[in-house]
Coordinates of C-alpha atoms and ligand atoms in Angstrom, one line a residue:
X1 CA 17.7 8.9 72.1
X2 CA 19.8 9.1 69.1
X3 CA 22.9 7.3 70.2
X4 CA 25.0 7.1 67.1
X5 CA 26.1 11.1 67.3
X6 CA 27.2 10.9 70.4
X7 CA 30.0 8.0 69.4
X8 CA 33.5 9.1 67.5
X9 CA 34.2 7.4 64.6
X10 CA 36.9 4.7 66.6
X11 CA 33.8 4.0 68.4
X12 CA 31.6 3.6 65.6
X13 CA 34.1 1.3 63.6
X14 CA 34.7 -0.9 66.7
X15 CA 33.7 -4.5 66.1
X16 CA 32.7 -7.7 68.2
X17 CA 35.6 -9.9 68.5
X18 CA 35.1 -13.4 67.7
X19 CA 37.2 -14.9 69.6
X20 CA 34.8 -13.4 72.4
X21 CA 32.0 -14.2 71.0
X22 CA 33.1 -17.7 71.0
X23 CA 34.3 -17.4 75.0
X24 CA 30.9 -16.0 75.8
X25 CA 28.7 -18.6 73.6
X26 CA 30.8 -21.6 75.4
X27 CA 30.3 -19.9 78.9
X28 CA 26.6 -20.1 77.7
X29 CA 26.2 -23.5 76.6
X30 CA 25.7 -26.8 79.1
X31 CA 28.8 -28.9 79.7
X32 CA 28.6 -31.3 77.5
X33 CA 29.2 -29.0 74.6
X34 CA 33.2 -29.8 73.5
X35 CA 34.9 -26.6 72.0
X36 CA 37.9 -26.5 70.1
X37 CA 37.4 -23.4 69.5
X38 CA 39.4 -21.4 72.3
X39 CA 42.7 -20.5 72.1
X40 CA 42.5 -20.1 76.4
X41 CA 45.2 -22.2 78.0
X42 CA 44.5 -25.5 80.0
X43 CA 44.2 -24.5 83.8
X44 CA 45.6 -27.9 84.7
X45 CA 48.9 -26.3 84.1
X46 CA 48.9 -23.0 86.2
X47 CA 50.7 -23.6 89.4
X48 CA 47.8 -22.1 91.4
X49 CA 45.8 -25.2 93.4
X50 CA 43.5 -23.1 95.8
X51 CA 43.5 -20.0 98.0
X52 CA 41.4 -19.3 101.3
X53 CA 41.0 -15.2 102.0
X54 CA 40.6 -14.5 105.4
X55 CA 38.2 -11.4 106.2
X56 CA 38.5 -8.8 109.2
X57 CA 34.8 -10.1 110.5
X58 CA 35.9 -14.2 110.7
X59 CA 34.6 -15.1 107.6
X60 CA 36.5 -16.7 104.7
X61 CA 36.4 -16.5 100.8
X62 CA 37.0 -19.6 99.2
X63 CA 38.8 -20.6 96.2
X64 CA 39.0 -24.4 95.9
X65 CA 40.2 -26.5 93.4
X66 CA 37.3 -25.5 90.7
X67 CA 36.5 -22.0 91.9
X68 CA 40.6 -21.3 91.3
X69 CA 41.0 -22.8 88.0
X70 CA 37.8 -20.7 87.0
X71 CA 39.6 -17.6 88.7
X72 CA 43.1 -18.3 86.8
X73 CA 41.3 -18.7 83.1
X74 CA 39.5 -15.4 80.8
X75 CA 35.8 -14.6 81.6
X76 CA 33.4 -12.9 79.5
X77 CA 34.3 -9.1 78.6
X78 CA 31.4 -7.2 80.1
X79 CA 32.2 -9.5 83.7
X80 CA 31.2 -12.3 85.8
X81 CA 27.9 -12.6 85.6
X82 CA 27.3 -13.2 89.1
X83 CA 29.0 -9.6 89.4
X84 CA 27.3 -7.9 86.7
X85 CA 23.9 -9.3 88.3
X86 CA 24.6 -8.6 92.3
X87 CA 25.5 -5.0 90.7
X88 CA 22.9 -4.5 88.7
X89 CA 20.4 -5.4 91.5
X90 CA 22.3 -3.0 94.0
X91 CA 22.1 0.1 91.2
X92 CA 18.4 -0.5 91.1
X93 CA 17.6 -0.8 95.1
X94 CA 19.8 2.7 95.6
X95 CA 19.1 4.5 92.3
X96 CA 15.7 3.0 90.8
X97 CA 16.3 3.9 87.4
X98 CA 13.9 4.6 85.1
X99 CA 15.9 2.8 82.6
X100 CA 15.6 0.0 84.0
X101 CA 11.9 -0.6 82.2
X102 CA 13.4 0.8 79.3
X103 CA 13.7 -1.3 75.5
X104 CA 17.4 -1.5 74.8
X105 CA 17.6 0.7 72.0
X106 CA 15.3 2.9 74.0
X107 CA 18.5 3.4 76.4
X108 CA 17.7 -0.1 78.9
X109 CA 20.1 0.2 82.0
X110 CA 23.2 -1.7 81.1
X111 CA 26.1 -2.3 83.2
X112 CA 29.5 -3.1 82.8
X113 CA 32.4 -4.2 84.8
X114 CA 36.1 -2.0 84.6
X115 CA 39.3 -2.2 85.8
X116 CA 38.5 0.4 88.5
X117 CA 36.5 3.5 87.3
X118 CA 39.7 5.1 85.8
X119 CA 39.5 2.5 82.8
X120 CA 35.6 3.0 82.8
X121 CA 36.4 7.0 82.4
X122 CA 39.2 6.8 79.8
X123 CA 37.1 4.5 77.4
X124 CA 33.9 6.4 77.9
X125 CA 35.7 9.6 77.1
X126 CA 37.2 7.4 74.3
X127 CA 34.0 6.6 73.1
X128 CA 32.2 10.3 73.1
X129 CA 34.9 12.7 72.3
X130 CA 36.6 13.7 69.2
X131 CA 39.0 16.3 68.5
X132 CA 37.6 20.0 68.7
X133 CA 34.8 19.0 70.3
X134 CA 33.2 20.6 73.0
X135 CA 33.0 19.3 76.3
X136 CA 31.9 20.8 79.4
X137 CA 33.3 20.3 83.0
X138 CA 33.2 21.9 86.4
X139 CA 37.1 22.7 87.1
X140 CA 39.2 22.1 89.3
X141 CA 38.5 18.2 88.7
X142 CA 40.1 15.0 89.0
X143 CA 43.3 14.9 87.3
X144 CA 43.1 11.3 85.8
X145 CA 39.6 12.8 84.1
X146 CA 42.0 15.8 82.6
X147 CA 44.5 12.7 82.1
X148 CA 42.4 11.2 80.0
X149 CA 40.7 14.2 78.5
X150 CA 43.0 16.9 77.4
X151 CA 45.2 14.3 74.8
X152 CA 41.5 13.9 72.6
X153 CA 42.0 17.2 71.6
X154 CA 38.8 18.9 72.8
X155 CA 37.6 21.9 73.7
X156 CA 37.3 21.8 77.3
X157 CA 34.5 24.3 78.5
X158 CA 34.8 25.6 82.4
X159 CA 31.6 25.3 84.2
X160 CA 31.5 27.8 87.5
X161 CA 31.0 25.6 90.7
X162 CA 30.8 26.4 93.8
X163 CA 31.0 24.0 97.5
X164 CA 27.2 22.8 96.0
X165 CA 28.9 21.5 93.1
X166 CA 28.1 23.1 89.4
X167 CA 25.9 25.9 89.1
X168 CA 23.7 25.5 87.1
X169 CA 22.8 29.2 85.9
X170 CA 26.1 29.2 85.1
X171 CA 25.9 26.3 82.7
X172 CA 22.9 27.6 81.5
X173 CA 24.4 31.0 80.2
X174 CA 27.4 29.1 78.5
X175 CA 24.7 27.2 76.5
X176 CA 22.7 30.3 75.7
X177 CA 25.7 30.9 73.0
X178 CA 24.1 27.9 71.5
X179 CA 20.6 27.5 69.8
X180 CA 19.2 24.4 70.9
X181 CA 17.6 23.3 68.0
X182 CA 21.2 23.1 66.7
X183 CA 22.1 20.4 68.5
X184 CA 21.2 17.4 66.7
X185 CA 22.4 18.5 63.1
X186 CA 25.2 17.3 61.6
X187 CA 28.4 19.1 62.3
X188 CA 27.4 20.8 65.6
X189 CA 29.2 22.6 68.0
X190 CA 26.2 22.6 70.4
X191 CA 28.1 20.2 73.1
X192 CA 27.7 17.0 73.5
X193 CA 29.0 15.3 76.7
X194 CA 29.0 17.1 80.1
X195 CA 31.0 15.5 83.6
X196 CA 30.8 16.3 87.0
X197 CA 32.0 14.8 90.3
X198 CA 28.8 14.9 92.1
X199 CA 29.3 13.8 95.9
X200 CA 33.1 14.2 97.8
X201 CA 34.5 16.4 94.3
X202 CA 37.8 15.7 94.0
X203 CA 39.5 18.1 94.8
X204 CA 37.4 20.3 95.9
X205 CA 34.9 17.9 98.1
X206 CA 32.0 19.7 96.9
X207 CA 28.6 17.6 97.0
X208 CA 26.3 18.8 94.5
X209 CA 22.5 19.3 95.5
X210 CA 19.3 17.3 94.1
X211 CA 17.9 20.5 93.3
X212 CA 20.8 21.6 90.8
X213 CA 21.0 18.2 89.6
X214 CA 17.7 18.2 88.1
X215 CA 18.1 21.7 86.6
X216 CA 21.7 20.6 84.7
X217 CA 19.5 17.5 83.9
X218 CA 16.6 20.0 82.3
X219 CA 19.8 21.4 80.4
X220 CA 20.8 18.2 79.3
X221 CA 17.4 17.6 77.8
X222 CA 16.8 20.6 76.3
X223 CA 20.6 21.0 74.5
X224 CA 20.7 16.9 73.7
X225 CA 23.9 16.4 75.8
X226 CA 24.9 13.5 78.1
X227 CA 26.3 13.3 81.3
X228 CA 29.1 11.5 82.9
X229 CA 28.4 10.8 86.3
X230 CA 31.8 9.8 87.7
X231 CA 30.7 9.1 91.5
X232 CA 33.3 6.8 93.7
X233 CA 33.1 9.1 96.8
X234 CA 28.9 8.2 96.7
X235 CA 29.2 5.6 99.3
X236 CA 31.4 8.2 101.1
X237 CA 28.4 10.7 102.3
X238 CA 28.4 11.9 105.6
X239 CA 24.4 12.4 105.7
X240 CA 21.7 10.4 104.9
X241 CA 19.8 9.9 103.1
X242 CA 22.3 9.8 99.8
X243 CA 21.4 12.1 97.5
X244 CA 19.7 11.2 94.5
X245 CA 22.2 10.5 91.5
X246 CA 21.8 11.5 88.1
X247 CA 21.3 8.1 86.8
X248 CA 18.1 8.3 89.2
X249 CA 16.5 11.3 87.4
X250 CA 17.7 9.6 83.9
X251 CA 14.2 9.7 82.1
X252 CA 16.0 10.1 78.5
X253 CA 18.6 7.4 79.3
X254 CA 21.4 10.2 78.9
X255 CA 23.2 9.5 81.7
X256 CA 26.3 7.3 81.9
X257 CA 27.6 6.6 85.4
X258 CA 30.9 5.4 86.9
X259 CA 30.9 3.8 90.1
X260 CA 33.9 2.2 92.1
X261 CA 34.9 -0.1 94.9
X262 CA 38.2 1.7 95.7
X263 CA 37.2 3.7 97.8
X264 CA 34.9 0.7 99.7
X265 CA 36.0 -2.5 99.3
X266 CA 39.3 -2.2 97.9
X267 CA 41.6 0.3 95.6
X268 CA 44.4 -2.4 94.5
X269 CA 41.6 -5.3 93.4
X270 CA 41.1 -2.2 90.5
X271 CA 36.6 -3.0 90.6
X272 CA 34.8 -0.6 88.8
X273 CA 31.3 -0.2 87.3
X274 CA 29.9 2.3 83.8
X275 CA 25.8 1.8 84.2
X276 CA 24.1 3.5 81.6
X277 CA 22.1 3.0 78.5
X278 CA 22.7 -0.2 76.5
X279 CA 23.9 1.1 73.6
X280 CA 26.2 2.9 74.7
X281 CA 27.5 0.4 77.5
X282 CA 27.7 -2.6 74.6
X283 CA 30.0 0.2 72.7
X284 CA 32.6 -0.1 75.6
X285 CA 32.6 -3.8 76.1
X286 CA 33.4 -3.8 72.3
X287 CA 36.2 -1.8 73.5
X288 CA 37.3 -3.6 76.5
X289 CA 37.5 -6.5 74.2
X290 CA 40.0 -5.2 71.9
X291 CA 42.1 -4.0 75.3
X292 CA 42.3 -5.7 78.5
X293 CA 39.7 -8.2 77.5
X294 CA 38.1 -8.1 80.6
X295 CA 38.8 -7.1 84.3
X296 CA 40.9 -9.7 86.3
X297 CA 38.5 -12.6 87.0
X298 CA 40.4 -13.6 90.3
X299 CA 39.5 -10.5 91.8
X300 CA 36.0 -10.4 90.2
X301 CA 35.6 -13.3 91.9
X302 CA 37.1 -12.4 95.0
X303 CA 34.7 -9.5 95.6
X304 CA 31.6 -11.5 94.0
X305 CA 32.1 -14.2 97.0
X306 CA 32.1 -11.9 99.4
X307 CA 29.1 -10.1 98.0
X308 CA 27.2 -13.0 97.7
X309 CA 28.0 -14.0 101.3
X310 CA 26.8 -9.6 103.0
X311 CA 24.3 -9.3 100.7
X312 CA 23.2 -5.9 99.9
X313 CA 22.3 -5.4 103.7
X314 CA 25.6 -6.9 104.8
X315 CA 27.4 -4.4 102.0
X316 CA 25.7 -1.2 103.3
X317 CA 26.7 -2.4 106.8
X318 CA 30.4 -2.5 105.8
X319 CA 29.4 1.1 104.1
X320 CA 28.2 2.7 107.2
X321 CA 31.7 1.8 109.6
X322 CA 33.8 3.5 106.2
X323 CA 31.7 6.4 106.6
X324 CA 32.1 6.7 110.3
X325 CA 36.1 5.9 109.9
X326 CA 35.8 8.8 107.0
X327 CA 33.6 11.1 109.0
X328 CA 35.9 11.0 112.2
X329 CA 39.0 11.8 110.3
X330 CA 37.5 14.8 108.3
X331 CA 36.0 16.1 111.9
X332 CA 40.0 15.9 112.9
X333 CA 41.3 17.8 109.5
X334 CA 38.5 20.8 110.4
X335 CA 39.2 20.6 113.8
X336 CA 43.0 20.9 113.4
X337 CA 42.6 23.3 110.4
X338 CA 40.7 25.6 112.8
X339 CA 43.4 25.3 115.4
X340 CA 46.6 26.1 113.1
X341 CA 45.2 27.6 109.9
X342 CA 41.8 30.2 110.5
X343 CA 44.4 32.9 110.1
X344 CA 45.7 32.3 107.0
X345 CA 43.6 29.8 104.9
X346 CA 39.6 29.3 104.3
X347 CA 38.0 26.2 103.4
X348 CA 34.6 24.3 103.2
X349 CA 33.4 21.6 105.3
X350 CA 33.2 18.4 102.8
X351 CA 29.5 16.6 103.3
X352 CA 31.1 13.0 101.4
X353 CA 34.6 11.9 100.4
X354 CA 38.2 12.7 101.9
X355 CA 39.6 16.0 100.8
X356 CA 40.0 19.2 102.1
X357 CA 40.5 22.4 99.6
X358 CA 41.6 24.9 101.2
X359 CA 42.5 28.0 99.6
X360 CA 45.8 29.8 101.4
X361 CA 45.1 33.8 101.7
X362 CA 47.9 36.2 100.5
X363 CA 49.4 33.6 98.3
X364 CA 49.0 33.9 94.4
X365 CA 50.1 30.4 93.3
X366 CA 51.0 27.5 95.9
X367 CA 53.2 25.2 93.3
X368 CA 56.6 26.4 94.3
X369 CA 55.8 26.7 98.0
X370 CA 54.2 22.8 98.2
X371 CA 56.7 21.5 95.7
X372 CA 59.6 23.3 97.4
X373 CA 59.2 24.8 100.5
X374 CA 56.6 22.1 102.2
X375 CA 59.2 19.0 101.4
X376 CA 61.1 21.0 103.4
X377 CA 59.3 21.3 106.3
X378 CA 58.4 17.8 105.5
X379 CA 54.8 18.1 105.0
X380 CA 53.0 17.1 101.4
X381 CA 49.7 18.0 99.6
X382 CA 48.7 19.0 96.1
X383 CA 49.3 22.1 95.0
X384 CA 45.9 23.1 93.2
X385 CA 47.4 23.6 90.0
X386 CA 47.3 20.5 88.7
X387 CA 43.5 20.2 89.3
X388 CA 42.7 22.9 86.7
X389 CA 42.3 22.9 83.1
X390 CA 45.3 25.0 82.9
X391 CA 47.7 24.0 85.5
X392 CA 49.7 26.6 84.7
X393 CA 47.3 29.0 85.8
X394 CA 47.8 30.7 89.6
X395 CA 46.0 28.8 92.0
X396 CA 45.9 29.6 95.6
X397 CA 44.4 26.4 96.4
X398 CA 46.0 22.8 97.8
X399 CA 44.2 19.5 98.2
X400 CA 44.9 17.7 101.5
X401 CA 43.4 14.0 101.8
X402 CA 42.3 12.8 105.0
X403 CA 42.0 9.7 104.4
X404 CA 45.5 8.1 105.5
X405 CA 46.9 10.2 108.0
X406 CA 46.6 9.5 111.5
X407 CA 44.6 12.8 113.4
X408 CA 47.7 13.5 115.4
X409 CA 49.8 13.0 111.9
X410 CA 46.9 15.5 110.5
X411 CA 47.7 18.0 113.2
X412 CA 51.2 18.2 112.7
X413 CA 51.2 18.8 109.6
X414 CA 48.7 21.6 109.6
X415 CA 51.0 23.2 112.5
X416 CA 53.8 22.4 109.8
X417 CA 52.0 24.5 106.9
X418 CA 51.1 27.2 109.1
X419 CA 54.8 27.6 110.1
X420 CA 55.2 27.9 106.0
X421 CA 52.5 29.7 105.1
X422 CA 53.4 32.4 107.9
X423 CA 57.4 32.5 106.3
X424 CA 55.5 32.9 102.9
X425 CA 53.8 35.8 103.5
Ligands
09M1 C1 36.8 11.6 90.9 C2 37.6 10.3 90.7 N1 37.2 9.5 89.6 C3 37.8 8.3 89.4 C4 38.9 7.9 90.2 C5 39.6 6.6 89.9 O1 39.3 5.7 90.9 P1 39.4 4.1 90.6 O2 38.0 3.5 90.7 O3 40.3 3.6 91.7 O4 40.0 3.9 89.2 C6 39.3 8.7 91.2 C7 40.5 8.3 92.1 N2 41.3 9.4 92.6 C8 42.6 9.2 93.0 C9 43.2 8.1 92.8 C10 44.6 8.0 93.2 C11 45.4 6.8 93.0 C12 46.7 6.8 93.5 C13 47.3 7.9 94.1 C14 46.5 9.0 94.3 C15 45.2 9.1 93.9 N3 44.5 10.3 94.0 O5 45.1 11.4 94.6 C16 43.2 10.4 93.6 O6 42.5 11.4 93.7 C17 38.6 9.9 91.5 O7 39.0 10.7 92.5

C-alpha cells in the first residue's frame, strides 16, 4: 500500500518531537542511565502518596508508593507498554489479523492508545481528510464522527444502509461514477477513506453482516480506499460468535480500527485503541505528541492492573455479564415498545449495542415534538435529525438508549411518548 496519498499535508508535515523522543529513549534505557534531559517534574513533590481501588469482584488495584509516582509523571505517547502489549495480544486472539505477519512498511498491525475512541476518530479523520475531498459514510451516524468530520470541509458521500448495516450494491453504484484506475493518480476524486459503525450502529443499532463486509472490503480493494472501522459496541453483541471485523479480512492492510473501553470497562477513564497499519498508526502518535501528549497514565495504569490481574479469559468473563445486563434491558425496550408503540412507530430489533431507532409513523420531522413537546411530558430521546448529514433534513426517526434506564423507567416513558405521539397526530 501506498500510504503517503492517503495523508493531508498537516499529516505529512508532522514531525517527531524530541522532547519525546528523549522520554521514550530514557523509558528504554536501564536505571543507571542519569538524564538531564527531561523537562518532567520531580514526583517527590506531587501530593499523591498511594491509592488502593477496590473492585466489585473483591479484588484490589494497587498503586503503592512507586506504582503512584509512575502513574502521576508523562509516559510514552503511543502508551504504556504493558497496555499497548496486553492489547495487542487481545486484537490478535479475537481478530487474527493478517497484518500481524506483515513488514511495517508493508502495513504491520500497529496499535495505539487514545483518550477514548473519540480522540482516536478526530485525529484519524485529521490525518486522512482534506478539504473537498470525498468521503463516504453510511448516514444516519454517530454525531461526534459528523463532529469531527463536517468542519474538514469534505464532501461527505451517503451510503444506503439498511438494519444489516451498509449495502453494499449500493456503494458499489456510487463508485461506478468513478474509473478505478483513477484512483491512485494525482489529484483524484476517486475516494479515499470510507467509515462505518459495524456492530450496535449508533443510532440506528444496525450490525452489519460478514458477508457485506467482505464485498465493501472487495470495493475497497479494487477503488484503493481505506476503511475506518469505528467499533465500541463490538463487545456489545448479543450472539455469538462475534462477527468477523474488518480488520480480520485486512489482507491489504487498509483498514484502520477504533476500539473502546467505554462502553466495557469504563466511559470516564476516556481508554481507547486505533489498530491498523504502522504507517499510518506512527502518523497519529506524531500527532498525539504535538496534543495531549499521551492518554492519562493513571488511568492507563489503572486498567493495565486490572488486565493483567483477568487476563484475556477473565476480560471476556467480565464481557459476557455486560452483554447479559445489555441483552435484558433491550428485551425490556422491545418488549415495552410492543406494549405502548406497535400502533404508531416501527423499529428493528438491535443484535449488539444499546439503541433503539424507531421511526414514528404519520410524523414528518420529530425535532419540535422531542425538543418541545416530549420535555413536556417529561420524557427525552434524540430526535433523529441530528444523526444525519443534514440535520436539517425531516427525519421521522428518534434514538432511545437503553442502556441507563431502569425497565419500569423504560416503560413509562414509552407509555409517555405514545401519549405524545397520539396528540401529534
Ligand atoms: C459510534 C461511536 N464511536 C465513538 C464513540 C466515542 O466513544 P469513546 O470511546 O467513549 O470516546 C461513540 C460514543 N457515543 C456516545 C457518547 C456519548 C457521551 C456522552 C453523552 C452521550 C453520548 N452518546 O449519546 C453517544 O452516542 C460512538 O457511539
Amino acid at each position: 500500500m501506498n500510504y503517503s496519498r492517503f495523508l493531508t499535508a498537516v499529516s505529512m508535515a508532522r514531525r517527531p518531537s524530541p522532547i519525546r523522543i528523549l522520554t521514550e529513549l530514557q523509558q528504554r534505557s536501564p536505571p543507571s542511565l542519569i538524564s538531564l534531559a527531561g523537562g518532567a517534574p520531580n514526583p517527590n513533590t506531587f501530593p499523591f502518596h498511594s491509592a488502593t481501588i477496590q473492585m466489585k469482584n473483591g479484588e484490589t488495584v494497587l498503586f503503592d508508593e512507586t506504582m503512584m509516582k509512575r502513574a502521576l509523571q508523562y509516559s510514552g505517547s503511543s502508551g504504556i507498554p504493558e497496555l499497548v502489549s496486553w492489547m495487542k495480544l487481545l486484537q490478535m486472539r479475537l481478530h487474527d489479523p493478517p497484518t500481524a505477519a506483515y513488514s511495517p512498511e508493508r502495513g504491520q498491525m500497529e496499535l495505539c492508545v487514545t483518550t477514548g475512541s473519540q480522540e482516536g476518530l478526530c485525529k484519524v479523520f485529521e490525518m486522512l481528510v482534506s478539504p473537498g475531498d470525498n468521503v463516504l459514510l453510511d448516514a444516519p451516524t454517530y454525531s461526534g464522527t459528523l463532529a469531527a468530520v463536517q468542519p474538514l470541509g469534505c464532501n461527505i458521500i451517503n451510503v444506503p444502509s439498511d438494519q444489516y448495516g451498509m449495502i453494499p450494491d449500493a456503494l458499489r453504484d456510487i463508485l461506478a461514477r468513478w474509473d478505478p484506475a483513477d484512483a491512485q493518480k494525482p489529484g483524484s476524486s476517486v475516494p479515499r477513506v470510507l467509515y462505518t459503525i459495524p456492530n450496535g450502529g449508533n443510532p440506528t443499532g444496525a450490525s452489519m453482516t460478514a458477508e457485506r463486509k467482505q464485498k465493501v472490503y472487495e470495493l475497497a480493494q479494487n477503488y484503493d480506499f481505506l476503511i475506518i472501522e469505528d467499533d465500541p459496541y463490538y463487545f456489545l453483541q448479543f450472539q455469538k460468535p462475534w462477527a468477523p471485523t474488518f480488520l480480520s479480512m485486512d489482507v491489504d492492510g487498509r483498514v484502520i480500527r477504533t476500539d473502546s473501553f467505554s462502553k466495557i470497562l469504563s466511559s470516564g477513564l476516556r481508554i481507547g485503541f486505533v489498530t491498523g497499519p504502522k504507517p499510518l498508526v506512527d502518523r497519529l502518535v506524531l500527532h498525539i505528541q504535538a496534543s495531549t501528549m499521551h492518554t492519562s497514565t493513571f488511568t492507563q495504569l489503572m486498567v493495565s492492573q486490572l488486565l493483567q490481574v483477568w487476563g484475556q479469559e477473565g476480560f471476556l468473563k467480565h464481557i459476557d455479564s455486560v452483554v447479559e445486563f445489555y441483552r435484558a434491558q433491550r428485551d425490556a425496550m422491545l418488549s415495552s415498545a410492543d406494549k405502548w408503540l406497535k400502533d404508531v412507530a416501527e423499529w428493528h430489533a438491535p443484535a449488539a449495542g444499546m439503541f433503539l431507532w424507531i421511526k414514528l409513523k404519520g410524523i414528518k420531522d420529530t425535532q419540535k415534538l422531542i425538543m418541545e413537546k416530549a420535555l413536556e411530558k417529561e420524557v427525552l430521546l434524540v430526535p433523529g435529525g441530528v444523526f444525519q448529514i443534514h440535520s436539517s433534513e425531516a427525519c421521522p426517526y428518534v434514538r432511545a438508549a437503553f442502556s441507563l434506564s431502569t425497565p419500569q423507567q423504560i416503560d413509562e416513558a414509552f407509555k409517555r411518548l405514545s401519549t405524545l405521539i397520539k396528540e401529534a397526530l
